[in-house]
PDB file of C-alpha atoms and ligand atoms in Angstrom:
ATOM      1  CA  MET A   1      50.121  50.858  -3.850  1.00 57.00           C
ATOM      2  CA  ASN A   2      48.592  47.503  -4.673  1.00 70.00           C
ATOM      3  CA  TYR A   3      51.017  44.693  -3.945  1.00 72.00           C
ATOM      4  CA  ASN A   4      50.042  41.507  -5.764  1.00 94.00           C
ATOM      5  CA  ILE A   5      51.914  38.357  -4.915  1.00 98.00           C
ATOM      6  CA  GLY A   6      51.505  34.584  -4.952  1.00 98.00           C
ATOM      7  CA  VAL A   7      52.956  32.542  -2.095  1.00 98.00           C
ATOM      8  CA  LEU A   8      54.222  28.942  -2.036  1.00 98.00           C
ATOM      9  CA  ILE A   9      54.300  27.156   1.316  1.00 98.00           C
ATOM     10  CA  SER A  10      54.787  23.667   2.720  1.00 98.00           C
ATOM     11  CA  GLY A  11      54.280  24.067   6.445  1.00 98.00           C
ATOM     12  CA  ILE A  12      53.362  26.334   9.331  1.00 98.00           C
ATOM     13  CA  GLY A  13      53.091  29.544   7.363  1.00 98.00           C
ATOM     14  CA  SER A  14      54.279  32.024   9.980  1.00 98.00           C
ATOM     15  CA  ASN A  15      55.959  34.063   7.245  1.00 98.00           C
ATOM     16  CA  LEU A  16      52.767  33.971   5.185  1.00 98.00           C
ATOM     17  CA  ASN A  17      50.893  35.218   8.235  1.00 98.00           C
ATOM     18  CA  ALA A  18      53.320  38.103   8.708  1.00 98.00           C
ATOM     19  CA  ILE A  19      53.101  39.020   5.005  1.00 98.00           C
ATOM     20  CA  ILE A  20      49.291  39.133   5.191  1.00 97.00           C
ATOM     21  CA  ASN A  21      49.327  41.120   8.442  1.00 97.00           C
ATOM     22  CA  ASN A  22      51.738  43.613   6.900  1.00 96.00           C
ATOM     23  CA  GLY A  23      49.135  44.494   4.286  1.00 95.00           C
ATOM     24  CA  ILE A  24      50.616  42.787   1.243  1.00 96.00           C
ATOM     25  CA  ASN A  25      47.967  41.600  -1.175  1.00 97.00           C
ATOM     26  CA  VAL A  26      48.319  37.819  -1.436  1.00 98.00           C
ATOM     27  CA  LYS A  27      46.318  36.676  -4.463  1.00 98.00           C
ATOM     28  CA  PHE A  28      46.848  32.932  -4.040  1.00 98.00           C
ATOM     29  CA  VAL A  29      48.608  30.403  -1.832  1.00 98.00           C
ATOM     30  CA  VAL A  30      49.864  27.095  -3.209  1.00 98.00           C
ATOM     31  CA  SER A  31      51.168  24.176  -1.177  1.00 98.00           C
ATOM     32  CA  ASN A  32      52.661  20.818  -2.090  1.00 98.00           C
ATOM     33  CA  ASN A  33      51.469  19.605   1.308  1.00 98.00           C
ATOM     34  CA  PRO A  34      47.701  19.291   1.824  1.00 98.00           C
ATOM     35  CA  ASN A  35      48.207  19.366   5.612  1.00 98.00           C
ATOM     36  CA  ALA A  36      50.226  22.579   5.668  1.00 98.00           C
ATOM     37  CA  LEU A  37      48.938  24.707   8.545  1.00 98.00           C
ATOM     38  CA  GLY A  38      49.587  27.807   6.472  1.00 98.00           C
ATOM     39  CA  LEU A  39      46.647  26.839   4.254  1.00 98.00           C
ATOM     40  CA  LEU A  40      44.336  27.534   7.205  1.00 98.00           C
ATOM     41  CA  ILE A  41      45.852  30.993   7.629  1.00 98.00           C
ATOM     42  CA  ALA A  42      45.169  31.709   3.949  1.00 98.00           C
ATOM     43  CA  LYS A  43      41.591  30.414   4.148  1.00 98.00           C
ATOM     44  CA  LYS A  44      40.917  32.492   7.262  1.00 98.00           C
ATOM     45  CA  ASN A  45      41.959  35.535   5.238  1.00 98.00           C
ATOM     46  CA  ASP A  46      39.787  34.558   2.240  1.00 98.00           C
ATOM     47  CA  ILE A  47      42.790  33.906   0.030  1.00 98.00           C
ATOM     48  CA  PRO A  48      42.319  31.178  -2.611  1.00 98.00           C
ATOM     49  CA  VAL A  49      44.373  28.079  -1.795  1.00 98.00           C
ATOM     50  CA  TYR A  50      45.539  25.289  -4.072  1.00 98.00           C
ATOM     51  CA  THR A  51      47.315  22.043  -3.239  1.00 98.00           C
ATOM     52  CA  PHE A  52      49.298  19.947  -5.706  1.00 98.00           C
ATOM     53  CA  LYS A  53      51.395  17.068  -4.404  1.00 98.00           C
ATOM     54  CA  ASN A  54      53.109  16.523  -7.748  1.00 98.00           C
ATOM     55  CA  LEU A  55      55.791  19.151  -8.390  1.00 98.00           C
ATOM     56  CA  LEU A  56      55.401  19.230 -12.180  1.00 98.00           C
ATOM     57  CA  ILE A  57      51.670  19.763 -11.907  1.00 98.00           C
ATOM     58  CA  LEU A  58      52.212  22.340  -9.161  1.00 98.00           C
ATOM     59  CA  GLU A  59      54.566  24.286 -11.408  1.00 98.00           C
ATOM     60  CA  GLU A  60      52.177  24.163 -14.375  1.00 98.00           C
ATOM     61  CA  GLU A  61      49.311  25.381 -12.224  1.00 98.00           C
ATOM     62  CA  VAL A  62      51.380  28.120 -10.563  1.00 98.00           C
ATOM     63  CA  SER A  63      52.334  29.411 -14.026  1.00 98.00           C
ATOM     64  CA  LYS A  64      48.625  29.666 -14.854  1.00 98.00           C
ATOM     65  CA  LEU A  65      47.815  31.313 -11.509  1.00 98.00           C
ATOM     66  CA  ILE A  66      50.491  33.974 -12.036  1.00 98.00           C
ATOM     67  CA  VAL A  67      48.814  34.933 -15.308  1.00 97.00           C
ATOM     68  CA  HIS A  68      45.288  34.604 -13.962  1.00 97.00           C
ATOM     69  CA  TYR A  69      45.872  36.769 -10.885  1.00 96.00           C
ATOM     70  CA  ASN A  70      48.396  39.032 -12.617  1.00 95.00           C
ATOM     71  CA  THR A  71      50.853  38.754  -9.740  1.00 96.00           C
ATOM     72  CA  ASP A  72      54.130  40.660  -9.711  1.00 92.00           C
ATOM     73  CA  LEU A  73      56.162  38.354  -7.491  1.00 97.00           C
ATOM     74  CA  LEU A  74      56.225  34.700  -6.460  1.00 98.00           C
ATOM     75  CA  VAL A  75      57.223  34.408  -2.810  1.00 98.00           C
ATOM     76  CA  LEU A  76      58.558  31.158  -1.350  1.00 98.00           C
ATOM     77  CA  ALA A  77      57.747  31.057   2.361  1.00 98.00           C
ATOM     78  CA  GLY A  78      58.882  27.745   3.789  1.00 98.00           C
ATOM     79  CA  PHE A  79      58.332  25.934   0.482  1.00 98.00           C
ATOM     80  CA  MET A  80      60.326  22.727   0.902  1.00 96.00           C
ATOM     81  CA  LYS A  81      60.490  21.532  -2.724  1.00 97.00           C
ATOM     82  CA  ILE A  82      63.151  22.503  -5.239  1.00 97.00           C
ATOM     83  CA  LEU A  83      61.568  24.160  -8.253  1.00 98.00           C
ATOM     84  CA  SER A  84      62.675  22.798 -11.618  1.00 98.00           C
ATOM     85  CA  CYS A  85      65.129  24.681 -13.835  1.00 97.00           C
ATOM     86  CA  GLU A  86      62.456  24.769 -16.577  1.00 98.00           C
ATOM     87  CA  PHE A  87      59.964  26.504 -14.307  1.00 98.00           C
ATOM     88  CA  ILE A  88      62.519  28.975 -12.965  1.00 97.00           C
ATOM     89  CA  ARG A  89      63.757  29.834 -16.462  1.00 96.00           C
ATOM     90  CA  SER A  90      60.184  30.342 -17.668  1.00 97.00           C
ATOM     91  CA  LEU A  91      59.865  33.448 -15.459  1.00 96.00           C
ATOM     92  CA  PRO A  92      61.934  36.665 -15.411  1.00 93.00           C
ATOM     93  CA  TYR A  93      64.954  36.399 -13.062  1.00 87.00           C
ATOM     94  CA  ASN A  94      63.649  38.843 -10.505  1.00 92.00           C
ATOM     95  CA  SER A  95      60.220  37.298 -10.093  1.00 96.00           C
ATOM     96  CA  ILE A  96      60.811  34.535  -7.499  1.00 98.00           C
ATOM     97  CA  ILE A  97      62.244  35.185  -4.035  1.00 98.00           C
ATOM     98  CA  ASN A  98      62.990  33.046  -0.986  1.00 98.00           C
ATOM     99  CA  VAL A  99      63.788  33.534   2.690  1.00 98.00           C
ATOM    100  CA  HIS A 100      66.555  31.406   4.198  1.00 98.00           C
ATOM    101  CA  PRO A 101      67.454  31.126   7.899  1.00 98.00           C
ATOM    102  CA  SER A 102      71.219  31.708   7.651  1.00 98.00           C
ATOM    103  CA  LEU A 103      73.702  34.216   6.329  1.00 98.00           C
ATOM    104  CA  LEU A 104      74.108  32.811   2.826  1.00 98.00           C
ATOM    105  CA  PRO A 105      76.296  31.512   1.290  1.00 98.00           C
ATOM    106  CA  ALA A 106      76.857  29.784   4.651  1.00 98.00           C
ATOM    107  CA  PHE A 107      74.611  26.824   5.458  1.00 98.00           C
ATOM    108  CA  GLN A 108      72.625  26.402   2.253  1.00 98.00           C
ATOM    109  CA  GLY A 109      69.843  23.830   2.025  1.00 96.00           C
ATOM    110  CA  LYS A 110      67.868  22.134   4.765  1.00 96.00           C
ATOM    111  CA  ASN A 111      68.546  22.385   8.525  1.00 97.00           C
ATOM    112  CA  ALA A 112      70.468  25.641   8.216  1.00 98.00           C
ATOM    113  CA  ILE A 113      69.878  26.547  11.875  1.00 98.00           C
ATOM    114  CA  ILE A 114      71.201  23.225  13.189  1.00 98.00           C
ATOM    115  CA  LYS A 115      74.164  23.418  10.804  1.00 98.00           C
ATOM    116  CA  ALA A 116      75.064  26.893  12.123  1.00 98.00           C
ATOM    117  CA  LEU A 117      74.830  25.732  15.759  1.00 98.00           C
ATOM    118  CA  ASP A 118      76.866  22.579  15.041  1.00 98.00           C
ATOM    119  CA  TYR A 119      79.546  24.580  13.248  1.00 98.00           C
ATOM    120  CA  GLY A 120      79.858  26.926  16.205  1.00 98.00           C
ATOM    121  CA  VAL A 121      79.558  30.199  14.314  1.00 98.00           C
ATOM    122  CA  LYS A 122      79.054  33.210  16.561  1.00 98.00           C
ATOM    123  CA  TYR A 123      76.686  35.010  14.218  1.00 98.00           C
ATOM    124  CA  THR A 124      73.959  33.795  11.935  1.00 98.00           C
ATOM    125  CA  GLY A 125      70.932  35.513  10.434  1.00 98.00           C
ATOM    126  CA  VAL A 126      68.402  35.739   7.652  1.00 98.00           C
ATOM    127  CA  THR A 127      68.878  36.054   3.898  1.00 98.00           C
ATOM    128  CA  ILE A 128      66.331  37.111   1.305  1.00 98.00           C
ATOM    129  CA  HIS A 129      67.452  36.113  -2.168  1.00 98.00           C
ATOM    130  CA  TYR A 130      66.267  35.646  -5.730  1.00 98.00           C
ATOM    131  CA  VAL A 131      65.665  32.034  -6.706  1.00 98.00           C
ATOM    132  CA  ASP A 132      67.877  30.624  -9.426  1.00 96.00           C
ATOM    133  CA  GLU A 133      68.497  27.050 -10.603  1.00 95.00           C
ATOM    134  CA  GLY A 134      70.686  26.215  -7.586  1.00 95.00           C
ATOM    135  CA  VAL A 135      69.711  25.644  -3.960  1.00 95.00           C
ATOM    136  CA  ASP A 136      69.887  28.967  -2.069  1.00 96.00           C
ATOM    137  CA  THR A 137      72.404  30.325  -4.586  1.00 96.00           C
ATOM    138  CA  GLY A 138      70.511  33.230  -6.168  1.00 97.00           C
ATOM    139  CA  ILE A 139      71.526  36.865  -5.861  1.00 98.00           C
ATOM    140  CA  ILE A 140      71.204  38.173  -2.311  1.00 98.00           C
ATOM    141  CA  ILE A 141      68.651  40.957  -1.909  1.00 98.00           C
ATOM    142  CA  ASP A 142      68.984  41.635   1.828  1.00 98.00           C
ATOM    143  CA  GLN A 143      70.361  40.115   5.008  1.00 98.00           C
ATOM    144  CA  ALA A 144      70.090  40.596   8.761  1.00 98.00           C
ATOM    145  CA  ILE A 145      72.659  39.433  11.322  1.00 98.00           C
ATOM    146  CA  LEU A 146      71.903  37.790  14.648  1.00 98.00           C
ATOM    147  CA  PRO A 147      74.415  36.814  17.359  1.00 98.00           C
ATOM    148  CA  ILE A 148      74.228  33.211  18.557  1.00 98.00           C
ATOM    149  CA  ASN A 149      73.923  32.979  22.350  1.00 97.00           C
ATOM    150  CA  GLU A 150      75.619  30.340  24.523  1.00 96.00           C
ATOM    151  CA  ASP A 151      72.285  28.887  25.576  1.00 96.00           C
ATOM    152  CA  ASP A 152      70.655  28.833  22.105  1.00 98.00           C
ATOM    153  CA  THR A 153      68.936  25.575  21.207  1.00 98.00           C
ATOM    154  CA  PRO A 154      67.692  24.975  17.641  1.00 98.00           C
ATOM    155  CA  LYS A 155      64.184  25.925  18.794  1.00 98.00           C
ATOM    156  CA  ILE A 156      65.222  29.105  20.631  1.00 98.00           C
ATOM    157  CA  LEU A 157      67.402  30.216  17.732  1.00 98.00           C
ATOM    158  CA  GLN A 158      64.686  29.431  15.199  1.00 98.00           C
ATOM    159  CA  ASP A 159      62.206  31.552  17.157  1.00 98.00           C
ATOM    160  CA  ARG A 160      64.657  34.476  17.255  1.00 98.00           C
ATOM    161  CA  ILE A 161      65.393  34.084  13.537  1.00 98.00           C
ATOM    162  CA  GLN A 162      61.719  33.987  12.657  1.00 98.00           C
ATOM    163  CA  VAL A 163      61.017  37.277  14.435  1.00 98.00           C
ATOM    164  CA  ILE A 164      63.570  38.850  12.085  1.00 98.00           C
ATOM    165  CA  GLU A 165      62.245  36.998   9.026  1.00 98.00           C
ATOM    166  CA  HIS A 166      58.693  38.175   9.601  1.00 98.00           C
ATOM    167  CA  ASN A 167      59.777  41.786   9.552  1.00 98.00           C
ATOM    168  CA  LEU A 168      62.502  41.683   6.893  1.00 98.00           C
ATOM    169  CA  TYR A 169      60.562  39.586   4.370  1.00 98.00           C
ATOM    170  CA  SER A 170      57.575  41.941   4.249  1.00 97.00           C
ATOM    171  CA  LEU A 171      59.780  45.034   4.062  1.00 97.00           C
ATOM    172  CA  THR A 172      61.776  43.488   1.206  1.00 98.00           C
ATOM    173  CA  ILE A 173      58.670  42.399  -0.697  1.00 97.00           C
ATOM    174  CA  LYS A 174      57.219  45.912  -0.459  1.00 96.00           C
ATOM    175  CA  ARG A 175      60.501  47.443  -1.573  1.00 96.00           C
ATOM    176  CA  LEU A 176      60.779  45.112  -4.583  1.00 96.00           C
ATOM    177  CA  LEU A 177      57.193  45.685  -5.657  1.00 94.00           C
ATOM    178  CA  GLU A 178      57.543  49.445  -5.388  1.00 92.00           C
ATOM    179  CA  LYS A 179      60.621  49.208  -7.607  1.00 90.00           C
ATOM    180  CA  LYS A 180      58.791  47.039 -10.142  1.00 84.00           C
ATOM    181  CA  LYS A 181      55.856  49.423 -10.316  1.00 75.00           C
ATOM    182  CA  SER A 182      57.916  52.626 -10.539  1.00 75.00           C
TER     183      SER A 182
HETATM  184  C1  LIG B   1      61.393  29.793   7.624  1.00 92.99           C
HETATM  185  O1  LIG B   1      62.139  29.839   8.796  1.00 92.99           O
HETATM  186  C2  LIG B   1      62.253  30.031   6.403  1.00 92.99           C
HETATM  187  O2  LIG B   1      63.483  30.612   6.696  1.00 92.99           O
HETATM  188  C3  LIG B   1      62.509  28.657   5.864  1.00 92.99           C
HETATM  189  O3  LIG B   1      61.392  27.893   6.223  1.00 92.99           O
HETATM  190  C4  LIG B   1      60.787  28.430   7.398  1.00 92.99           C
HETATM  191  C5  LIG B   1      59.320  28.493   7.143  1.00 92.99           C
HETATM  192  O4  LIG B   1      58.587  28.841   8.269  1.00 92.99           O
HETATM  193  N1  LIG B   1      62.734  28.734   4.437  1.00 92.99           N
HETATM  194  P1  LIG B   1      57.054  29.243   8.169  1.00 92.99           P
HETATM  195  O5  LIG B   1      56.333  28.094   7.469  1.00 92.99           O
HETATM  196  O6  LIG B   1      56.948  30.532   7.411  1.00 92.99           O
HETATM  197  O7  LIG B   1      56.598  29.375   9.595  1.00 92.99           O
END
């Protein structure tokens, strides 16, 4: 099975790294941030990278890249910009997915891990969801639960969450692509 995806990043790219290591065929990586460390991961793996600081231009170029590389799914992996309604509506509903570090609908938006710790919830987790016009409001595809420990700091909890993300995101992407191709 040939899994063709495009990935949008803004930062470290640990999820991108896991996706590549899990054998998913990443055709292109786009970042809004020219200093995103994830771009180095892509380059090391001979994946074409593109950087566009301006969101409108980024969206126009991503639309072209999707056609050019014939990708089946656009994967947001730590992409910190909010895609425009026009861009989202220009693609079929099930073609953009995101990973979020909480059990949605709890703690949408930025700083979800700190928000969960501050609130004092006993469990948090990871959500994979389709991207719609809202912020972290699209249909939930899969979730994993994680207990919060007494001694969790934002950093410790983030590390534990990311271990789950790295596994769950790749499994979900493969599952979705198999469904699309069948
Ligand atoms: C992930 O924890 C993801 O949940 C959130 O942004 C973070 C990106 O991390 N959306 P990385 O760049 O993949 O390391």
